[in-house]
Amino acid sequence: MSNQYVVTGAGPVGWTVATQLADRGDHVRLLTRSGSGPEHPAIERRRVDASTPRALDQHLDGAAALFHCTHGSAYSAAAWRRELPATEAAVLDSAGRAGAVVVFPESLYSYGAVDGPITERTPRTATSGKLGIRADLLLARERSETPTVSIAASDFFGPHVINAHGGERLVATMLAGRRIRVMGSLDQPHSFTYVPDLAAAMIAAADRPEVWNTVLHAPTGPAPTQRQLVQAHADAAGIADPKVGTLPSWAMRALATMHGPTRELTEMLYQFDRPFVLDSGHSERLLGLAPTPLPEAAATSVAWWRDRNAARTAVGSGGGQR
């Protein structure tokens, strides 16, 4: 198999996939609208808009796999419906012409609200809002002649994860000494996926044709409560008594009648006010992977946030100028 790979997007998933590939000795073309991404001798950054039909064609020469890690311009059903199906169709067409498998990071939205742990066999039959859009995207991948593999993960945490429940709203808030407020319940189990584990699973799946044209689950540890997730990060940061509270579901639903972004979040409240558990055991066995233990993952996440805060402070005070 070729050691040339293409990654679209430099968000937390694209950044991590590109870095892991480069660190193992592969050559990576990282395609973003801005040309941004990690600096690494094995990563070639190019300015490309993946949503434009045939825009990827000239960048896929010799690629064994395309990791499609871009997303919509906004967290809304309207933006997703307007942008994502057409973009994925263009990506699949280009990859098909190049003979490359397309690997997608995926959410758990397509399963909808279910009772019990979510396994790879759980039906993906959601129909409404953002949930239904994700189910439609998975169906389009299944029908495509281009080989694909989708790796579903729960809410992200870890390095480069910023705008997320396990990102800025938790770690940055805690390190600033402010009160963390979580959606739903503090004490219901809720799976969180460490982004480096998701990236490792995507890479392993790309290299194994026997798992193509399936939906797998990213290695994800036992579901903590949100209180336990906060405490794991507090322990890693050496904070004895983190300030934590909740955003009551009733208050969010009331605000959603007047505030669009809150309305988009309330669609997901079912994940936070009842048990929401991802079972990745089958996929772990197929890929030969295991999730990073929570204390280790939390420590790495806290260290990344502290480094980021220090760099921003240095730039703000003129320490980054010469």
PDB file of C-alpha atoms in Angstrom:
ATOM      1  CA  MET A   1       0.000   0.000   0.000  1.00  0.00           C
ATOM      2  CA  SER A   2       1.188   3.518  -0.832  1.00  0.00           C
ATOM      3  CA  ASN A   3       2.454   5.661   2.035  1.00  0.00           C
ATOM      4  CA  GLN A   4       0.843   8.770   0.511  1.00  0.00           C
ATOM      5  CA  TYR A   5      -2.281   9.966   2.305  1.00  0.00           C
ATOM      6  CA  VAL A   6      -4.566  12.961   1.931  1.00  0.00           C
ATOM      7  CA  VAL A   7      -6.400  14.662   4.790  1.00  0.00           C
ATOM      8  CA  THR A   8      -9.056  17.363   4.406  1.00  0.00           C
ATOM      9  CA  GLY A   9      -9.521  19.755   7.310  1.00  0.00           C
ATOM     10  CA  ALA A  10      -7.252  20.836  10.154  1.00  0.00           C
ATOM     11  CA  GLY A  11      -9.711  20.703  13.037  1.00  0.00           C
ATOM     12  CA  PRO A  12      -8.932  18.422  15.975  1.00  0.00           C
ATOM     13  CA  VAL A  13      -9.499  15.224  13.983  1.00  0.00           C
ATOM     14  CA  GLY A  14      -7.758  16.243  10.758  1.00  0.00           C
ATOM     15  CA  TRP A  15      -4.827  17.743  12.672  1.00  0.00           C
ATOM     16  CA  THR A  16      -4.384  14.582  14.750  1.00  0.00           C
ATOM     17  CA  VAL A  17      -4.764  12.163  11.832  1.00  0.00           C
ATOM     18  CA  ALA A  18      -2.213  14.115   9.770  1.00  0.00           C
ATOM     19  CA  THR A  19       0.246  14.226  12.665  1.00  0.00           C
ATOM     20  CA  GLN A  20      -0.078  10.528  13.486  1.00  0.00           C
ATOM     21  CA  LEU A  21       0.441   9.571   9.843  1.00  0.00           C
ATOM     22  CA  ALA A  22       3.475  11.839   9.543  1.00  0.00           C
ATOM     23  CA  ASP A  23       4.962  10.589  12.801  1.00  0.00           C
ATOM     24  CA  ARG A  24       4.856   7.000  11.551  1.00  0.00           C
ATOM     25  CA  GLY A  25       6.765   7.989   8.404  1.00  0.00           C
ATOM     26  CA  ASP A  26       4.008   8.570   5.839  1.00  0.00           C
ATOM     27  CA  HIS A  27       3.713  11.559   3.525  1.00  0.00           C
ATOM     28  CA  VAL A  28       0.577  13.634   4.061  1.00  0.00           C
ATOM     29  CA  ARG A  29      -1.129  16.209   1.870  1.00  0.00           C
ATOM     30  CA  LEU A  30      -3.267  18.335   4.177  1.00  0.00           C
ATOM     31  CA  LEU A  31      -5.952  20.231   2.275  1.00  0.00           C
ATOM     32  CA  THR A  32      -7.715  23.219   3.870  1.00  0.00           C
ATOM     33  CA  ARG A  33      -9.266  26.429   2.592  1.00  0.00           C
ATOM     34  CA  SER A  34      -6.680  28.487   4.502  1.00  0.00           C
ATOM     35  CA  GLY A  35      -3.592  26.320   4.068  1.00  0.00           C
ATOM     36  CA  SER A  36      -3.332  25.936   7.857  1.00  0.00           C
ATOM     37  CA  GLY A  37      -2.292  22.903   9.865  1.00  0.00           C
ATOM     38  CA  PRO A  38       0.565  21.346  11.805  1.00  0.00           C
ATOM     39  CA  GLU A  39       4.133  22.092  10.819  1.00  0.00           C
ATOM     40  CA  HIS A  40       5.886  18.803  10.078  1.00  0.00           C
ATOM     41  CA  PRO A  41       8.455  17.847   7.416  1.00  0.00           C
ATOM     42  CA  ALA A  42       6.172  15.048   6.190  1.00  0.00           C
ATOM     43  CA  ILE A  43       3.048  17.217   5.953  1.00  0.00           C
ATOM     44  CA  GLU A  44       2.491  19.213   2.776  1.00  0.00           C
ATOM     45  CA  ARG A  45      -0.177  21.881   3.322  1.00  0.00           C
ATOM     46  CA  ARG A  46      -2.238  23.016   0.339  1.00  0.00           C
ATOM     47  CA  ARG A  47      -5.089  25.518  -0.088  1.00  0.00           C
ATOM     48  CA  VAL A  48      -8.064  23.580  -1.456  1.00  0.00           C
ATOM     49  CA  ASP A  49     -11.836  23.844  -1.050  1.00  0.00           C
ATOM     50  CA  ALA A  50     -12.971  20.222  -0.813  1.00  0.00           C
ATOM     51  CA  SER A  51     -16.597  21.189  -1.386  1.00  0.00           C
ATOM     52  CA  THR A  52     -15.915  22.183  -5.013  1.00  0.00           C
ATOM     53  CA  PRO A  53     -16.580  19.332  -7.479  1.00  0.00           C
ATOM     54  CA  ARG A  54     -13.352  17.820  -8.866  1.00  0.00           C
ATOM     55  CA  ALA A  55     -11.242  20.189  -6.734  1.00  0.00           C
ATOM     56  CA  LEU A  56      -9.533  17.208  -5.094  1.00  0.00           C
ATOM     57  CA  ASP A  57      -8.663  15.394  -8.318  1.00  0.00           C
ATOM     58  CA  GLN A  58      -5.195  16.872  -8.788  1.00  0.00           C
ATOM     59  CA  HIS A  59      -4.289  16.298  -5.120  1.00  0.00           C
ATOM     60  CA  LEU A  60      -5.105  12.579  -4.856  1.00  0.00           C
ATOM     61  CA  ASP A  61      -2.435  11.209  -7.174  1.00  0.00           C
ATOM     62  CA  GLY A  62      -0.908   8.139  -5.540  1.00  0.00           C
ATOM     63  CA  ALA A  63      -3.011   8.414  -2.384  1.00  0.00           C
ATOM     64  CA  ALA A  64      -3.908   5.196  -0.605  1.00  0.00           C
ATOM     65  CA  ALA A  65      -6.635   6.882   1.431  1.00  0.00           C
ATOM     66  CA  LEU A  66      -8.449  10.161   1.865  1.00  0.00           C
ATOM     67  CA  PHE A  67      -9.389  11.140   5.430  1.00  0.00           C
ATOM     68  CA  HIS A  68     -12.301  13.554   5.077  1.00  0.00           C
ATOM     69  CA  CYS A  69     -12.307  15.599   8.276  1.00  0.00           C
ATOM     70  CA  THR A  70     -14.053  18.825   7.282  1.00  0.00           C
ATOM     71  CA  HIS A  71     -17.477  19.797   8.534  1.00  0.00           C
ATOM     72  CA  GLY A  72     -20.227  22.340   8.076  1.00  0.00           C
ATOM     73  CA  SER A  73     -19.792  26.092   8.427  1.00  0.00           C
ATOM     74  CA  ALA A  74     -22.184  26.176  11.387  1.00  0.00           C
ATOM     75  CA  TYR A  75     -23.632  23.787  13.970  1.00  0.00           C
ATOM     76  CA  SER A  76     -27.128  23.808  12.538  1.00  0.00           C
ATOM     77  CA  ALA A  77     -29.367  21.459  10.612  1.00  0.00           C
ATOM     78  CA  ALA A  78     -29.866  24.073   7.907  1.00  0.00           C
ATOM     79  CA  ALA A  79     -26.121  24.488   7.294  1.00  0.00           C
ATOM     80  CA  TRP A  80     -25.523  20.747   7.359  1.00  0.00           C
ATOM     81  CA  ARG A  81     -28.317  20.022   4.891  1.00  0.00           C
ATOM     82  CA  ARG A  82     -27.117  22.809   2.598  1.00  0.00           C
ATOM     83  CA  GLU A  83     -23.429  21.877   2.646  1.00  0.00           C
ATOM     84  CA  LEU A  84     -22.584  18.343   3.737  1.00  0.00           C
ATOM     85  CA  PRO A  85     -24.321  16.035   1.217  1.00  0.00           C
ATOM     86  CA  ALA A  86     -22.937  17.920  -1.792  1.00  0.00           C
ATOM     87  CA  THR A  87     -19.439  18.088  -0.296  1.00  0.00           C
ATOM     88  CA  GLU A  88     -19.365  14.384   0.497  1.00  0.00           C
ATOM     89  CA  ALA A  89     -20.629  13.549  -2.992  1.00  0.00           C
ATOM     90  CA  ALA A  90     -17.761  15.567  -4.503  1.00  0.00           C
ATOM     91  CA  VAL A  91     -15.237  13.910  -2.197  1.00  0.00           C
ATOM     92  CA  LEU A  92     -16.495  10.412  -2.995  1.00  0.00           C
ATOM     93  CA  ASP A  93     -16.419  11.098  -6.730  1.00  0.00           C
ATOM     94  CA  SER A  94     -12.827  12.359  -6.644  1.00  0.00           C
ATOM     95  CA  ALA A  95     -11.635   9.502  -4.432  1.00  0.00           C
ATOM     96  CA  GLY A  96     -13.355   6.980  -6.666  1.00  0.00           C
ATOM     97  CA  ARG A  97     -11.515   8.272  -9.720  1.00  0.00           C
ATOM     98  CA  ALA A  98      -8.236   8.095  -7.781  1.00  0.00           C
ATOM     99  CA  GLY A  99      -8.858   4.605  -6.402  1.00  0.00           C
ATOM    100  CA  ALA A 100      -8.606   5.765  -2.779  1.00  0.00           C
ATOM    101  CA  VAL A 101     -10.724   4.663   0.174  1.00  0.00           C
ATOM    102  CA  VAL A 102     -12.438   7.510   2.037  1.00  0.00           C
ATOM    103  CA  VAL A 103     -12.313   7.419   5.830  1.00  0.00           C
ATOM    104  CA  PHE A 104     -14.831   9.532   7.738  1.00  0.00           C
ATOM    105  CA  PRO A 105     -14.979  10.499  11.401  1.00  0.00           C
ATOM    106  CA  GLU A 106     -18.608  10.100  12.414  1.00  0.00           C
ATOM    107  CA  SER A 107     -20.841  11.027  15.329  1.00  0.00           C
ATOM    108  CA  LEU A 108     -23.437   8.942  17.149  1.00  0.00           C
ATOM    109  CA  TYR A 109     -26.288  11.159  15.968  1.00  0.00           C
ATOM    110  CA  SER A 110     -27.599   8.674  13.397  1.00  0.00           C
ATOM    111  CA  TYR A 111     -28.527   6.202  16.152  1.00  0.00           C
ATOM    112  CA  GLY A 112     -30.913   8.639  17.785  1.00  0.00           C
ATOM    113  CA  ALA A 113     -32.118   8.108  21.351  1.00  0.00           C
ATOM    114  CA  VAL A 114     -31.704   4.445  22.288  1.00  0.00           C
ATOM    115  CA  ASP A 115     -31.948   2.412  25.453  1.00  0.00           C
ATOM    116  CA  GLY A 116     -28.771   0.627  26.480  1.00  0.00           C
ATOM    117  CA  PRO A 117     -25.237   0.750  25.092  1.00  0.00           C
ATOM    118  CA  ILE A 118     -24.786   1.749  21.453  1.00  0.00           C
ATOM    119  CA  THR A 119     -23.026  -0.994  19.488  1.00  0.00           C
ATOM    120  CA  GLU A 120     -22.108  -1.311  15.820  1.00  0.00           C
ATOM    121  CA  ARG A 121     -25.299  -3.352  15.383  1.00  0.00           C
ATOM    122  CA  THR A 122     -27.608  -0.659  16.756  1.00  0.00           C
ATOM    123  CA  PRO A 123     -29.920   0.563  13.941  1.00  0.00           C
ATOM    124  CA  ARG A 124     -29.009   3.969  12.504  1.00  0.00           C
ATOM    125  CA  THR A 125     -32.550   5.102  11.836  1.00  0.00           C
ATOM    126  CA  ALA A 126     -32.744   8.714  13.045  1.00  0.00           C
ATOM    127  CA  THR A 127     -34.863  10.904  10.784  1.00  0.00           C
ATOM    128  CA  SER A 128     -35.140  14.414  12.221  1.00  0.00           C
ATOM    129  CA  GLY A 129     -32.862  17.447  12.353  1.00  0.00           C
ATOM    130  CA  LYS A 130     -29.104  16.972  12.537  1.00  0.00           C
ATOM    131  CA  LEU A 131     -29.613  13.335  13.536  1.00  0.00           C
ATOM    132  CA  GLY A 132     -31.431  12.522  10.314  1.00  0.00           C
ATOM    133  CA  ILE A 133     -28.818  14.307   8.216  1.00  0.00           C
ATOM    134  CA  ARG A 134     -26.060  12.123   9.684  1.00  0.00           C
ATOM    135  CA  ALA A 135     -28.127   8.998   8.947  1.00  0.00           C
ATOM    136  CA  ASP A 136     -28.629  10.162   5.345  1.00  0.00           C
ATOM    137  CA  LEU A 137     -24.895  10.772   4.909  1.00  0.00           C
ATOM    138  CA  LEU A 138     -24.117   7.253   6.106  1.00  0.00           C
ATOM    139  CA  LEU A 139     -26.678   5.837   3.695  1.00  0.00           C
ATOM    140  CA  ALA A 140     -25.105   7.778   0.797  1.00  0.00           C
ATOM    141  CA  ARG A 141     -21.673   6.387   1.697  1.00  0.00           C
ATOM    142  CA  GLU A 142     -23.133   2.863   1.777  1.00  0.00           C
ATOM    143  CA  ARG A 143     -24.580   3.335  -1.707  1.00  0.00           C
ATOM    144  CA  SER A 144     -21.421   4.867  -3.174  1.00  0.00           C
ATOM    145  CA  GLU A 145     -19.212   2.813  -5.481  1.00  0.00           C
ATOM    146  CA  THR A 146     -16.188   4.369  -3.749  1.00  0.00           C
ATOM    147  CA  PRO A 147     -15.037   2.306  -0.749  1.00  0.00           C
ATOM    148  CA  THR A 148     -15.559   4.026   2.577  1.00  0.00           C
ATOM    149  CA  VAL A 149     -15.209   3.359   6.272  1.00  0.00           C
ATOM    150  CA  SER A 150     -16.814   5.517   8.973  1.00  0.00           C
ATOM    151  CA  ILE A 151     -15.493   5.605  12.526  1.00  0.00           C
ATOM    152  CA  ALA A 152     -18.164   6.783  14.956  1.00  0.00           C
ATOM    153  CA  ALA A 153     -17.150   8.521  18.160  1.00  0.00           C
ATOM    154  CA  SER A 154     -18.884  10.170  21.077  1.00  0.00           C
ATOM    155  CA  ASP A 155     -18.183  13.716  22.291  1.00  0.00           C
ATOM    156  CA  PHE A 156     -14.537  14.653  21.839  1.00  0.00           C
ATOM    157  CA  PHE A 157     -11.896  15.607  24.351  1.00  0.00           C
ATOM    158  CA  GLY A 158      -8.129  15.890  24.131  1.00  0.00           C
ATOM    159  CA  PRO A 159      -5.532  18.106  22.431  1.00  0.00           C
ATOM    160  CA  HIS A 160      -6.859  20.530  19.786  1.00  0.00           C
ATOM    161  CA  VAL A 161     -10.462  20.007  20.946  1.00  0.00           C
ATOM    162  CA  ILE A 162     -11.713  23.533  21.604  1.00  0.00           C
ATOM    163  CA  ASN A 163     -15.402  24.157  20.911  1.00  0.00           C
ATOM    164  CA  ALA A 164     -16.774  21.090  22.658  1.00  0.00           C
ATOM    165  CA  HIS A 165     -18.267  19.901  25.944  1.00  0.00           C
ATOM    166  CA  GLY A 166     -14.931  18.284  26.807  1.00  0.00           C
ATOM    167  CA  GLY A 167     -12.864  21.164  25.439  1.00  0.00           C
ATOM    168  CA  GLU A 168     -12.989  24.875  26.159  1.00  0.00           C
ATOM    169  CA  ARG A 169     -16.199  24.606  28.162  1.00  0.00           C
ATOM    170  CA  LEU A 170     -14.484  22.217  30.566  1.00  0.00           C
ATOM    171  CA  VAL A 171     -10.683  22.514  30.604  1.00  0.00           C
ATOM    172  CA  ALA A 172     -10.175  26.174  29.721  1.00  0.00           C
ATOM    173  CA  THR A 173     -12.954  27.206  32.094  1.00  0.00           C
ATOM    174  CA  MET A 174     -11.523  25.106  34.917  1.00  0.00           C
ATOM    175  CA  LEU A 175      -7.964  26.389  34.426  1.00  0.00           C
ATOM    176  CA  ALA A 176      -9.299  29.966  34.525  1.00  0.00           C
ATOM    177  CA  GLY A 177     -10.868  29.269  37.925  1.00  0.00           C
ATOM    178  CA  ARG A 178     -14.412  29.755  36.644  1.00  0.00           C
ATOM    179  CA  ARG A 179     -17.463  27.557  37.243  1.00  0.00           C
ATOM    180  CA  ILE A 180     -17.984  24.780  34.710  1.00  0.00           C
ATOM    181  CA  ARG A 181     -21.600  24.303  33.669  1.00  0.00           C
ATOM    182  CA  VAL A 182     -22.507  21.066  31.903  1.00  0.00           C
ATOM    183  CA  MET A 183     -25.622  20.191  29.927  1.00  0.00           C
ATOM    184  CA  GLY A 184     -28.100  17.817  31.501  1.00  0.00           C
ATOM    185  CA  SER A 185     -27.055  15.679  34.433  1.00  0.00           C
ATOM    186  CA  LEU A 186     -23.744  15.624  36.258  1.00  0.00           C
ATOM    187  CA  ASP A 187     -24.283  12.035  37.346  1.00  0.00           C
ATOM    188  CA  GLN A 188     -25.525  10.068  34.336  1.00  0.00           C
ATOM    189  CA  PRO A 189     -22.876   8.034  32.452  1.00  0.00           C
ATOM    190  CA  HIS A 190     -21.855   9.686  29.169  1.00  0.00           C
ATOM    191  CA  SER A 191     -19.195   8.378  26.792  1.00  0.00           C
ATOM    192  CA  PHE A 192     -16.400  10.719  25.719  1.00  0.00           C
ATOM    193  CA  THR A 193     -13.906   9.769  22.991  1.00  0.00           C
ATOM    194  CA  TYR A 194     -10.266  10.846  23.183  1.00  0.00           C
ATOM    195  CA  VAL A 195      -9.424  12.294  19.766  1.00  0.00           C
ATOM    196  CA  PRO A 196      -6.007  10.557  19.407  1.00  0.00           C
ATOM    197  CA  ASP A 197      -7.851   7.226  19.830  1.00  0.00           C
ATOM    198  CA  LEU A 198     -10.311   8.184  17.089  1.00  0.00           C
ATOM    199  CA  ALA A 199      -7.448   9.164  14.773  1.00  0.00           C
ATOM    200  CA  ALA A 200      -5.622   5.897  15.445  1.00  0.00           C
ATOM    201  CA  ALA A 201      -8.750   3.920  14.581  1.00  0.00           C
ATOM    202  CA  MET A 202      -9.267   5.850  11.341  1.00  0.00           C
ATOM    203  CA  ILE A 203      -5.699   5.141  10.256  1.00  0.00           C
ATOM    204  CA  ALA A 204      -5.916   1.457  11.187  1.00  0.00           C
ATOM    205  CA  ALA A 205      -9.185   1.105   9.267  1.00  0.00           C
ATOM    206  CA  ALA A 206      -7.726   2.774   6.171  1.00  0.00           C
ATOM    207  CA  ASP A 207      -4.976   0.168   6.078  1.00  0.00           C
ATOM    208  CA  ARG A 208      -7.343  -2.817   6.373  1.00  0.00           C
ATOM    209  CA  PRO A 209      -9.504  -3.438   3.288  1.00  0.00           C
ATOM    210  CA  GLU A 210     -11.390  -6.162   5.141  1.00  0.00           C
ATOM    211  CA  VAL A 211     -13.154  -3.505   7.271  1.00  0.00           C
ATOM    212  CA  TRP A 212     -13.999  -1.139   4.412  1.00  0.00           C
ATOM    213  CA  ASN A 213     -17.656  -0.406   3.687  1.00  0.00           C
ATOM    214  CA  THR A 214     -18.570  -0.676   7.355  1.00  0.00           C
ATOM    215  CA  VAL A 215     -19.285   1.623  10.283  1.00  0.00           C
ATOM    216  CA  LEU A 216     -16.979   1.028  13.248  1.00  0.00           C
ATOM    217  CA  HIS A 217     -16.649   2.637  16.672  1.00  0.00           C
ATOM    218  CA  ALA A 218     -13.620   4.552  17.905  1.00  0.00           C
ATOM    219  CA  PRO A 219     -11.963   3.002  20.971  1.00  0.00           C
ATOM    220  CA  THR A 220     -13.782   4.639  23.857  1.00  0.00           C
ATOM    221  CA  GLY A 221     -13.278   3.895  27.535  1.00  0.00           C
ATOM    222  CA  PRO A 222     -15.941   3.136  30.158  1.00  0.00           C
ATOM    223  CA  ALA A 223     -18.468   5.962  30.233  1.00  0.00           C
ATOM    224  CA  PRO A 224     -17.772   8.378  33.101  1.00  0.00           C
ATOM    225  CA  THR A 225     -20.322  10.767  34.478  1.00  0.00           C
ATOM    226  CA  GLN A 226     -19.690  14.391  33.597  1.00  0.00           C
ATOM    227  CA  ARG A 227     -18.754  14.939  37.235  1.00  0.00           C
ATOM    228  CA  GLN A 228     -16.109  12.212  36.925  1.00  0.00           C
ATOM    229  CA  LEU A 229     -14.800  13.685  33.663  1.00  0.00           C
ATOM    230  CA  VAL A 230     -14.401  17.081  35.331  1.00  0.00           C
ATOM    231  CA  GLN A 231     -12.693  15.488  38.327  1.00  0.00           C
ATOM    232  CA  ALA A 232     -10.251  13.557  36.111  1.00  0.00           C
ATOM    233  CA  HIS A 233      -9.135  16.805  34.505  1.00  0.00           C
ATOM    234  CA  ALA A 234      -9.031  18.556  37.877  1.00  0.00           C
ATOM    235  CA  ASP A 235      -6.816  15.786  39.271  1.00  0.00           C
ATOM    236  CA  ALA A 236      -4.509  16.147  36.273  1.00  0.00           C
ATOM    237  CA  ALA A 237      -4.359  19.914  36.803  1.00  0.00           C
ATOM    238  CA  GLY A 238      -3.826  19.675  40.562  1.00  0.00           C
ATOM    239  CA  ILE A 239      -7.105  21.446  41.304  1.00  0.00           C
ATOM    240  CA  ALA A 240      -8.621  20.099  44.506  1.00  0.00           C
ATOM    241  CA  ASP A 241     -12.167  21.417  44.273  1.00  0.00           C
ATOM    242  CA  PRO A 242     -13.311  22.322  40.745  1.00  0.00           C
ATOM    243  CA  LYS A 243     -16.379  24.511  40.533  1.00  0.00           C
ATOM    244  CA  VAL A 244     -19.073  22.683  38.613  1.00  0.00           C
ATOM    245  CA  GLY A 245     -22.794  23.036  38.062  1.00  0.00           C
ATOM    246  CA  THR A 246     -25.423  22.300  35.414  1.00  0.00           C
ATOM    247  CA  LEU A 247     -27.373  24.089  32.729  1.00  0.00           C
ATOM    248  CA  PRO A 248     -30.895  22.834  33.547  1.00  0.00           C
ATOM    249  CA  SER A 249     -32.659  21.217  30.605  1.00  0.00           C
ATOM    250  CA  TRP A 250     -35.821  23.220  31.253  1.00  0.00           C
ATOM    251  CA  ALA A 251     -33.891  26.486  31.090  1.00  0.00           C
ATOM    252  CA  MET A 252     -32.173  25.503  27.851  1.00  0.00           C
ATOM    253  CA  ARG A 253     -35.492  24.564  26.263  1.00  0.00           C
ATOM    254  CA  ALA A 254     -36.987  27.883  27.303  1.00  0.00           C
ATOM    255  CA  LEU A 255     -34.054  29.811  25.845  1.00  0.00           C
ATOM    256  CA  ALA A 256     -34.209  27.729  22.674  1.00  0.00           C
ATOM    257  CA  THR A 257     -37.535  29.336  21.739  1.00  0.00           C
ATOM    258  CA  MET A 258     -35.671  32.629  21.230  1.00  0.00           C
ATOM    259  CA  HIS A 259     -32.055  31.622  20.515  1.00  0.00           C
ATOM    260  CA  GLY A 260     -31.123  29.548  17.462  1.00  0.00           C
ATOM    261  CA  PRO A 261     -27.759  28.151  18.649  1.00  0.00           C
ATOM    262  CA  THR A 262     -29.345  26.982  21.904  1.00  0.00           C
ATOM    263  CA  ARG A 263     -32.126  25.352  19.887  1.00  0.00           C
ATOM    264  CA  GLU A 264     -29.506  23.314  18.030  1.00  0.00           C
ATOM    265  CA  LEU A 265     -27.973  22.195  21.348  1.00  0.00           C
ATOM    266  CA  THR A 266     -31.295  21.213  22.916  1.00  0.00           C
ATOM    267  CA  GLU A 267     -31.799  18.677  20.138  1.00  0.00           C
ATOM    268  CA  MET A 268     -28.984  16.733  21.809  1.00  0.00           C
ATOM    269  CA  LEU A 269     -30.209  16.939  25.418  1.00  0.00           C
ATOM    270  CA  TYR A 270     -31.283  13.288  25.296  1.00  0.00           C
ATOM    271  CA  GLN A 271     -27.571  12.429  25.341  1.00  0.00           C
ATOM    272  CA  PHE A 272     -26.970  14.270  28.619  1.00  0.00           C
ATOM    273  CA  ASP A 273     -29.991  13.774  30.857  1.00  0.00           C
ATOM    274  CA  ARG A 274     -30.001   9.957  30.597  1.00  0.00           C
ATOM    275  CA  PRO A 275     -27.288   7.288  30.157  1.00  0.00           C
ATOM    276  CA  PHE A 276     -25.468   7.673  26.840  1.00  0.00           C
ATOM    277  CA  VAL A 277     -22.961   4.856  26.432  1.00  0.00           C
ATOM    278  CA  LEU A 278     -20.840   3.877  23.418  1.00  0.00           C
ATOM    279  CA  ASP A 279     -19.684   0.250  23.253  1.00  0.00           C
ATOM    280  CA  SER A 280     -16.570  -0.027  21.058  1.00  0.00           C
ATOM    281  CA  GLY A 281     -15.489  -3.542  22.041  1.00  0.00           C
ATOM    282  CA  HIS A 282     -16.171  -5.159  18.651  1.00  0.00           C
ATOM    283  CA  SER A 283     -14.250  -2.491  16.721  1.00  0.00           C
ATOM    284  CA  GLU A 284     -11.364  -2.575  19.182  1.00  0.00           C
ATOM    285  CA  ARG A 285     -10.972  -6.291  18.569  1.00  0.00           C
ATOM    286  CA  LEU A 286     -11.141  -5.861  14.778  1.00  0.00           C
ATOM    287  CA  LEU A 287      -8.548  -3.068  14.743  1.00  0.00           C
ATOM    288  CA  GLY A 288      -6.320  -4.312  17.562  1.00  0.00           C
ATOM    289  CA  LEU A 289      -6.684  -1.079  19.515  1.00  0.00           C
ATOM    290  CA  ALA A 290      -7.709  -0.014  23.015  1.00  0.00           C
ATOM    291  CA  PRO A 291      -8.776   3.346  24.473  1.00  0.00           C
ATOM    292  CA  THR A 292      -6.311   5.510  26.349  1.00  0.00           C
ATOM    293  CA  PRO A 293      -7.054   5.379  30.111  1.00  0.00           C
ATOM    294  CA  LEU A 294      -8.945   8.465  31.269  1.00  0.00           C
ATOM    295  CA  PRO A 295      -6.287   9.720  33.740  1.00  0.00           C
ATOM    296  CA  GLU A 296      -3.608   9.607  31.018  1.00  0.00           C
ATOM    297  CA  ALA A 297      -5.865  11.242  28.429  1.00  0.00           C
ATOM    298  CA  ALA A 298      -6.927  13.971  30.868  1.00  0.00           C
ATOM    299  CA  ALA A 299      -3.300  14.704  31.780  1.00  0.00           C
ATOM    300  CA  THR A 300      -2.347  15.103  28.114  1.00  0.00           C
ATOM    301  CA  SER A 301      -5.368  17.321  27.514  1.00  0.00           C
ATOM    302  CA  VAL A 302      -4.573  19.594  30.466  1.00  0.00           C
ATOM    303  CA  ALA A 303      -0.933  19.871  29.383  1.00  0.00           C
ATOM    304  CA  TRP A 304      -2.000  20.887  25.875  1.00  0.00           C
ATOM    305  CA  TRP A 305      -4.343  23.568  27.221  1.00  0.00           C
ATOM    306  CA  ARG A 306      -1.660  24.942  29.502  1.00  0.00           C
ATOM    307  CA  ASP A 307       0.808  25.123  26.618  1.00  0.00           C
ATOM    308  CA  ARG A 308      -1.811  26.847  24.468  1.00  0.00           C
ATOM    309  CA  ASN A 309      -2.622  29.378  27.186  1.00  0.00           C
ATOM    310  CA  ALA A 310       1.065  30.103  27.750  1.00  0.00           C
ATOM    311  CA  ALA A 311       1.669  30.649  24.031  1.00  0.00           C
ATOM    312  CA  ARG A 312      -1.315  32.998  23.760  1.00  0.00           C
ATOM    313  CA  THR A 313      -0.130  34.936  26.801  1.00  0.00           C
ATOM    314  CA  ALA A 314       3.373  35.245  25.355  1.00  0.00           C
ATOM    315  CA  VAL A 315       2.030  36.561  22.045  1.00  0.00           C
ATOM    316  CA  GLY A 316      -0.314  38.970  23.832  1.00  0.00           C
ATOM    317  CA  SER A 317       2.506  40.405  25.949  1.00  0.00           C
ATOM    318  CA  GLY A 318       4.858  40.755  22.996  1.00  0.00           C
ATOM    319  CA  GLY A 319       6.943  37.728  23.974  1.00  0.00           C
ATOM    320  CA  GLY A 320       6.351  36.159  20.610  1.00  0.00           C
ATOM    321  CA  GLN A 321       7.684  39.128  18.651  1.00  0.00           C
ATOM    322  CA  ARG A 322      11.234  39.875  17.542  1.00  0.00           C
TER     323      ARG A 322
END
